[in-house]
Each structure stands twice: as C-alpha cells, then as structure tokens.
Amino acid sequence: MSPILRFAPSPNGRLHLGHAYSALLNDAVAHRLGGIWLLRIEDIDLVRATPENIAGIEEDLAWLGLSWPQPVRRQSGHMAEYLAGAERLRRAGLLYPCGCSRSEIAATVAAWESKTGGRWPRDPDGTPLYPGTCRNLPRAGRESLLAAGGRVAWRIDMAAASAAAGPVSWRGFDPDGRDWSVAARPERWGDLVLVRKETPTSYNLSVVLDDAAQGVTHVVRGVDLEAATDIHALLGRLFDLPRPLYHHHALLTDEGGRKLSKSRSSVSLAALRAAGESPEDIRRRLGFG
Ligand code: GLU
C-alpha cells in the first residue's frame, strides 16, 4: 500500500512560515516514502473559516511550488459523518450532554482552588479538566437538559471510554522509516467535548474519522499536537479504525523564541511575498533549499 500523508490547515487566517514548514515537510516525507500527500481543509469553525482564507491557503501553497491531488476534502462538507461517529459513541454510553458554559467551569475551578489552596488538574494544553458536573446529573436532570432545547455539548466519559478501549498506544515514525510504539494516556485530557455546542463535531472527532476516511497512513504535524495523539489513538480504537503512524515536528519560533501564530501577520506567507520574498527564499530559509 502506497503511503498517504496529509497537510490539514484550519482556515482561520493566512498561512504563516510554520505552516509552510509543515507543508514542505509533508511533501519531502511523502517523496522519501514514495507516497503522496493530500490537502485537507479543517473548516469546522464556521465563523472563522472564510472563503478568502480557504482560497488563500491554496494560493500560498501553489506559490510555494507545491501541488496536491483533487478534490480537496473540506470538513464542512462531512458533518453527517461526524454526527454518525458521535452517535456510535453515544449509543455505547460513552458520551453525555453538557450544558456548562466556559465561565461556569472556570468559576467551579476557581472556587475549589481558593477553598483548598490547591491547583485543579490541567490537561496537556493547560486547560482545567472538566469537573464532571453534567456527568453526574441524574437521569431526570439529563433529560431536562436535552428537553430545554438549548444547545448542549457532548463530552466523552473518559473513564468509561478508557475502560471500554483498554490500554491504547500509537506508533511514532521518523522520516527514515524507523517506527516505535508510544503508550497513550488519554485520561490526562479528562472529559473532552467531542461535539461542540456551535458545530456538530470537534477537531479531535473529525481528525480521526477523516484520517481513516482518506486512508492516511502517515501523519506529519507539529509537536503541539503530540499530546492530542493520545485522544486520537483512543478514538481510533473505539471506532476500530486502521491507525496511521505519526511524526511530530518541532515548531518554528520567532527571534524571541515564541511560537509563530496566525495572528502575527508579519510572518504570513502573503506578507513575505508582498515584501518581495520568492518561494526559493522561503524554502531556503526553512531548510528545503
Ligand atoms: N487543523 C490543525 C491545525 O491547523 C492541524 C490538524 C492536524 O494536523 O492533525 O492546527
């Protein structure tokens, strides 16, 4: 089976140098492995994902000299698949509805911290773990939450999901083809939202279903997503999907050592191009010269 990679940006702004690095690395690794890479547009955030940003991604990548097979998968066109995935987990009793707002959760955590002087546990991204308020709702409370007609999120019951899946692991690889096993610890994420209030999916749910739907064999992405791979391994096991291998690359930083971000428009490819940089300059700068 020929290797399939993917570059999967979220069109929440213009691409920056960090995206260019990731796209060029996907291209280089695909060549090295004798495979291809696909472009996937992760546009589930229907407010921030604008047509201009989507067009901008394709324009910037083509300007860099990259090409990819058509059609390009856009997540916004696959919501029914994500809903079906969520329904499977719901039927297995692994999701529960949650009406808590971010500020209610923050208030619960702050009250606990000030009362005990302790630090509430955080997930690998630094977000306080969900306190479990709605997991513990009696059946009637859950029913009235759903009957109220307001929008609810659906959270994974991490303890139940981990028990159903048993121990999970994923495989890391380096571009030379060596691979190894990594034990996953998805429980450090707590009861994550898998179906958001404002969109019928989440990054974690969509990415697992899409990688499988597109036959992705090798994932090359930033190390900022390495801890989330534990969730992807858990969901992959629960859905009984074939699992890709993962290579997490270091993130580019600016001169001050800060992670590059879309909001810092000074490093967008469009801005560099407007300032007269050529695709060759960018490739050389990123070590692909
Ligand atoms: N859409 C994600 C992002 O732009 C990347 C997803 C992935 O590579 O798994 O950060």
PDB file of N, CA and C in Angstrom, residues 240-289:
ATOM      1  N   ASP A 240     -12.563   1.349  15.988  1.00  0.00           N
ATOM      2  CA  ASP A 240     -11.942   0.202  15.334  1.00  0.00           C
ATOM      3  C   ASP A 240     -11.427   0.550  13.934  1.00  0.00           C
ATOM      4  N   LEU A 241     -10.666   1.650  13.861  1.00  0.00           N
ATOM      5  CA  LEU A 241     -10.157   2.136  12.575  1.00  0.00           C
ATOM      6  C   LEU A 241      -8.687   1.758  12.405  1.00  0.00           C
ATOM      7  N   PRO A 242      -8.235   1.613  11.149  1.00  0.00           N
ATOM      8  CA  PRO A 242      -6.796   1.439  10.937  1.00  0.00           C
ATOM      9  C   PRO A 242      -6.074   2.712  11.389  1.00  0.00           C
ATOM     10  N   ARG A 243      -4.938   2.594  12.023  1.00  0.00           N
ATOM     11  CA  ARG A 243      -4.278   3.755  12.609  1.00  0.00           C
ATOM     12  C   ARG A 243      -3.043   4.167  11.825  1.00  0.00           C
ATOM     13  N   PRO A 244      -2.895   5.480  11.569  1.00  0.00           N
ATOM     14  CA  PRO A 244      -1.672   5.944  10.907  1.00  0.00           C
ATOM     15  C   PRO A 244      -0.479   5.960  11.869  1.00  0.00           C
ATOM     16  N   LEU A 245       0.719   6.129  11.306  1.00  0.00           N
ATOM     17  CA  LEU A 245       1.924   6.394  12.098  1.00  0.00           C
ATOM     18  C   LEU A 245       2.053   7.913  12.219  1.00  0.00           C
ATOM     19  N   TYR A 246       2.748   8.383  13.248  1.00  0.00           N
ATOM     20  CA  TYR A 246       2.833   9.829  13.491  1.00  0.00           C
ATOM     21  C   TYR A 246       4.277  10.314  13.590  1.00  0.00           C
ATOM     22  N   HIS A 247       4.539  11.447  12.939  1.00  0.00           N
ATOM     23  CA  HIS A 247       5.808  12.160  13.126  1.00  0.00           C
ATOM     24  C   HIS A 247       5.463  13.587  13.532  1.00  0.00           C
ATOM     25  N   HIS A 248       5.876  13.986  14.743  1.00  0.00           N
ATOM     26  CA  HIS A 248       5.582  15.341  15.228  1.00  0.00           C
ATOM     27  C   HIS A 248       6.844  16.185  15.133  1.00  0.00           C
ATOM     28  N   HIS A 249       6.779  17.216  14.296  1.00  0.00           N
ATOM     29  CA  HIS A 249       7.983  18.036  14.080  1.00  0.00           C
ATOM     30  C   HIS A 249       8.025  19.218  15.052  1.00  0.00           C
ATOM     31  N   ALA A 250       9.249  19.730  15.285  1.00  0.00           N
ATOM     32  CA  ALA A 250       9.417  20.906  16.143  1.00  0.00           C
ATOM     33  C   ALA A 250       8.710  22.095  15.507  1.00  0.00           C
ATOM     34  N   LEU A 251       8.281  23.038  16.329  1.00  0.00           N
ATOM     35  CA  LEU A 251       7.606  24.244  15.809  1.00  0.00           C
ATOM     36  C   LEU A 251       8.635  25.334  15.560  1.00  0.00           C
ATOM     37  N   LEU A 252       8.401  26.113  14.525  1.00  0.00           N
ATOM     38  CA  LEU A 252       9.277  27.264  14.283  1.00  0.00           C
ATOM     39  C   LEU A 252       8.972  28.327  15.325  1.00  0.00           C
ATOM     40  N   THR A 253       9.996  29.030  15.737  1.00  0.00           N
ATOM     41  CA  THR A 253       9.776  30.125  16.689  1.00  0.00           C
ATOM     42  C   THR A 253      10.324  31.412  16.084  1.00  0.00           C
ATOM     43  N   ASP A 254       9.869  32.545  16.599  1.00  0.00           N
ATOM     44  CA  ASP A 254      10.415  33.821  16.116  1.00  0.00           C
ATOM     45  C   ASP A 254      11.718  34.112  16.862  1.00  0.00           C
ATOM     46  N   GLU A 255      12.290  35.269  16.617  1.00  0.00           N
ATOM     47  CA  GLU A 255      13.595  35.594  17.216  1.00  0.00           C
ATOM     48  C   GLU A 255      13.505  35.561  18.745  1.00  0.00           C
ATOM     49  N   GLY A 256      12.325  35.877  19.269  1.00  0.00           N
ATOM     50  CA  GLY A 256      12.167  35.892  20.728  1.00  0.00           C
ATOM     51  C   GLY A 256      11.853  34.506  21.297  1.00  0.00           C
ATOM     52  N   GLY A 257      11.860  33.461  20.440  1.00  0.00           N
ATOM     53  CA  GLY A 257      11.601  32.111  20.926  1.00  0.00           C
ATOM     54  C   GLY A 257      10.118  31.805  21.068  1.00  0.00           C
ATOM     55  N   ARG A 258       9.255  32.735  20.605  1.00  0.00           N
ATOM     56  CA  ARG A 258       7.807  32.483  20.712  1.00  0.00           C
ATOM     57  C   ARG A 258       7.321  31.704  19.499  1.00  0.00           C
ATOM     58  N   LYS A 259       6.310  30.865  19.750  1.00  0.00           N
ATOM     59  CA  LYS A 259       5.695  30.081  18.675  1.00  0.00           C
ATOM     60  C   LYS A 259       5.101  31.041  17.640  1.00  0.00           C
ATOM     61  N   LEU A 260       5.284  30.742  16.348  1.00  0.00           N
ATOM     62  CA  LEU A 260       4.675  31.591  15.318  1.00  0.00           C
ATOM     63  C   LEU A 260       3.167  31.388  15.339  1.00  0.00           C
ATOM     64  N   SER A 261       2.420  32.443  15.112  1.00  0.00           N
ATOM     65  CA  SER A 261       0.967  32.265  15.105  1.00  0.00           C
ATOM     66  C   SER A 261       0.346  33.079  13.992  1.00  0.00           C
ATOM     67  N   LYS A 262      -0.881  32.650  13.650  1.00  0.00           N
ATOM     68  CA  LYS A 262      -1.566  33.301  12.539  1.00  0.00           C
ATOM     69  C   LYS A 262      -1.839  34.762  12.840  1.00  0.00           C
ATOM     70  N   SER A 263      -1.997  35.069  14.129  1.00  0.00           N
ATOM     71  CA  SER A 263      -2.348  36.444  14.459  1.00  0.00           C
ATOM     72  C   SER A 263      -1.162  37.391  14.234  1.00  0.00           C
ATOM     73  N   ARG A 264       0.070  36.828  14.198  1.00  0.00           N
ATOM     74  CA  ARG A 264       1.223  37.698  13.937  1.00  0.00           C
ATOM     75  C   ARG A 264       1.429  37.789  12.430  1.00  0.00           C
ATOM     76  N   SER A 265       0.701  38.717  11.827  1.00  0.00           N
ATOM     77  CA  SER A 265       0.615  38.734  10.369  1.00  0.00           C
ATOM     78  C   SER A 265       1.958  39.020   9.711  1.00  0.00           C
ATOM     79  N   SER A 266       2.932  39.514  10.491  1.00  0.00           N
ATOM     80  CA  SER A 266       4.233  39.837   9.916  1.00  0.00           C
ATOM     81  C   SER A 266       4.881  38.616   9.279  1.00  0.00           C
ATOM     82  N   VAL A 267       4.529  37.404   9.757  1.00  0.00           N
ATOM     83  CA  VAL A 267       5.175  36.230   9.189  1.00  0.00           C
ATOM     84  C   VAL A 267       4.251  35.474   8.235  1.00  0.00           C
ATOM     85  N   SER A 268       3.113  36.074   7.849  1.00  0.00           N
ATOM     86  CA  SER A 268       2.269  35.345   6.901  1.00  0.00           C
ATOM     87  C   SER A 268       3.008  35.256   5.563  1.00  0.00           C
ATOM     88  N   LEU A 269       2.763  34.155   4.854  1.00  0.00           N
ATOM     89  CA  LEU A 269       3.415  33.982   3.557  1.00  0.00           C
ATOM     90  C   LEU A 269       3.008  35.101   2.616  1.00  0.00           C
ATOM     91  N   ALA A 270       1.735  35.525   2.726  1.00  0.00           N
ATOM     92  CA  ALA A 270       1.253  36.593   1.846  1.00  0.00           C
ATOM     93  C   ALA A 270       2.057  37.880   2.091  1.00  0.00           C
ATOM     94  N   ALA A 271       2.346  38.167   3.385  1.00  0.00           N
ATOM     95  CA  ALA A 271       3.098  39.384   3.707  1.00  0.00           C
ATOM     96  C   ALA A 271       4.542  39.271   3.218  1.00  0.00           C
ATOM     97  N   LEU A 272       5.133  38.086   3.381  1.00  0.00           N
ATOM     98  CA  LEU A 272       6.522  37.906   2.940  1.00  0.00           C
ATOM     99  C   LEU A 272       6.613  38.037   1.423  1.00  0.00           C
ATOM    100  N   ARG A 273       5.587  37.493   0.770  1.00  0.00           N
ATOM    101  CA  ARG A 273       5.554  37.572  -0.683  1.00  0.00           C
ATOM    102  C   ARG A 273       5.396  39.023  -1.133  1.00  0.00           C
ATOM    103  N   ALA A 274       4.521  39.762  -0.435  1.00  0.00           N
ATOM    104  CA  ALA A 274       4.314  41.175  -0.781  1.00  0.00           C
ATOM    105  C   ALA A 274       5.595  41.971  -0.538  1.00  0.00           C
ATOM    106  N   ALA A 275       6.400  41.504   0.422  1.00  0.00           N
ATOM    107  CA  ALA A 275       7.649  42.205   0.726  1.00  0.00           C
ATOM    108  C   ALA A 275       8.768  41.807  -0.236  1.00  0.00           C
ATOM    109  N   GLY A 276       8.435  40.970  -1.218  1.00  0.00           N
ATOM    110  CA  GLY A 276       9.417  40.668  -2.260  1.00  0.00           C
ATOM    111  C   GLY A 276      10.151  39.346  -2.095  1.00  0.00           C
ATOM    112  N   GLU A 277       9.790  38.538  -1.080  1.00  0.00           N
ATOM    113  CA  GLU A 277      10.473  37.237  -0.937  1.00  0.00           C
ATOM    114  C   GLU A 277       9.980  36.267  -2.010  1.00  0.00           C
ATOM    115  N   SER A 278      10.872  35.424  -2.487  1.00  0.00           N
ATOM    116  CA  SER A 278      10.480  34.447  -3.502  1.00  0.00           C
ATOM    117  C   SER A 278      10.228  33.101  -2.820  1.00  0.00           C
ATOM    118  N   PRO A 279       9.528  32.183  -3.507  1.00  0.00           N
ATOM    119  CA  PRO A 279       9.340  30.835  -2.938  1.00  0.00           C
ATOM    120  C   PRO A 279      10.683  30.177  -2.617  1.00  0.00           C
ATOM    121  N   GLU A 280      11.707  30.442  -3.454  1.00  0.00           N
ATOM    122  CA  GLU A 280      13.031  29.857  -3.207  1.00  0.00           C
ATOM    123  C   GLU A 280      13.620  30.396  -1.909  1.00  0.00           C
ATOM    124  N   ASP A 281      13.406  31.716  -1.666  1.00  0.00           N
ATOM    125  CA  ASP A 281      13.906  32.310  -0.401  1.00  0.00           C
ATOM    126  C   ASP A 281      13.276  31.581   0.783  1.00  0.00           C
ATOM    127  N   ILE A 282      11.948  31.342   0.706  1.00  0.00           N
ATOM    128  CA  ILE A 282      11.232  30.710   1.821  1.00  0.00           C
ATOM    129  C   ILE A 282      11.729  29.282   2.016  1.00  0.00           C
ATOM    130  N   ARG A 283      11.841  28.557   0.929  1.00  0.00           N
ATOM    131  CA  ARG A 283      12.303  27.163   1.018  1.00  0.00           C
ATOM    132  C   ARG A 283      13.698  27.100   1.648  1.00  0.00           C
ATOM    133  N   ARG A 284      14.592  28.004   1.182  1.00  0.00           N
ATOM    134  CA  ARG A 284      15.958  28.020   1.734  1.00  0.00           C
ATOM    135  C   ARG A 284      15.924  28.341   3.221  1.00  0.00           C
ATOM    136  N   ARG A 285      15.134  29.346   3.559  1.00  0.00           N
ATOM    137  CA  ARG A 285      15.042  29.776   4.950  1.00  0.00           C
ATOM    138  C   ARG A 285      14.562  28.636   5.854  1.00  0.00           C
ATOM    139  N   LEU A 286      13.707  27.766   5.311  1.00  0.00           N
ATOM    140  CA  LEU A 286      13.139  26.689   6.118  1.00  0.00           C
ATOM    141  C   LEU A 286      13.934  25.374   6.000  1.00  0.00           C
ATOM    142  N   GLY A 287      15.054  25.452   5.265  1.00  0.00           N
ATOM    143  CA  GLY A 287      15.916  24.261   5.181  1.00  0.00           C
ATOM    144  C   GLY A 287      15.529  23.277   4.077  1.00  0.00           C
ATOM    145  N   PHE A 288      14.738  23.752   3.099  1.00  0.00           N
ATOM    146  CA  PHE A 288      14.349  22.860   1.991  1.00  0.00           C
ATOM    147  C   PHE A 288      14.972  23.340   0.683  1.00  0.00           C
ATOM    148  N   GLY A 289      16.055  24.137   0.776  1.00  0.00           N
ATOM    149  CA  GLY A 289      16.631  24.809  -0.402  1.00  0.00           C
ATOM    150  C   GLY A 289      17.298  23.864  -1.398  1.00  0.00           C
TER     151      GLY A 289
END
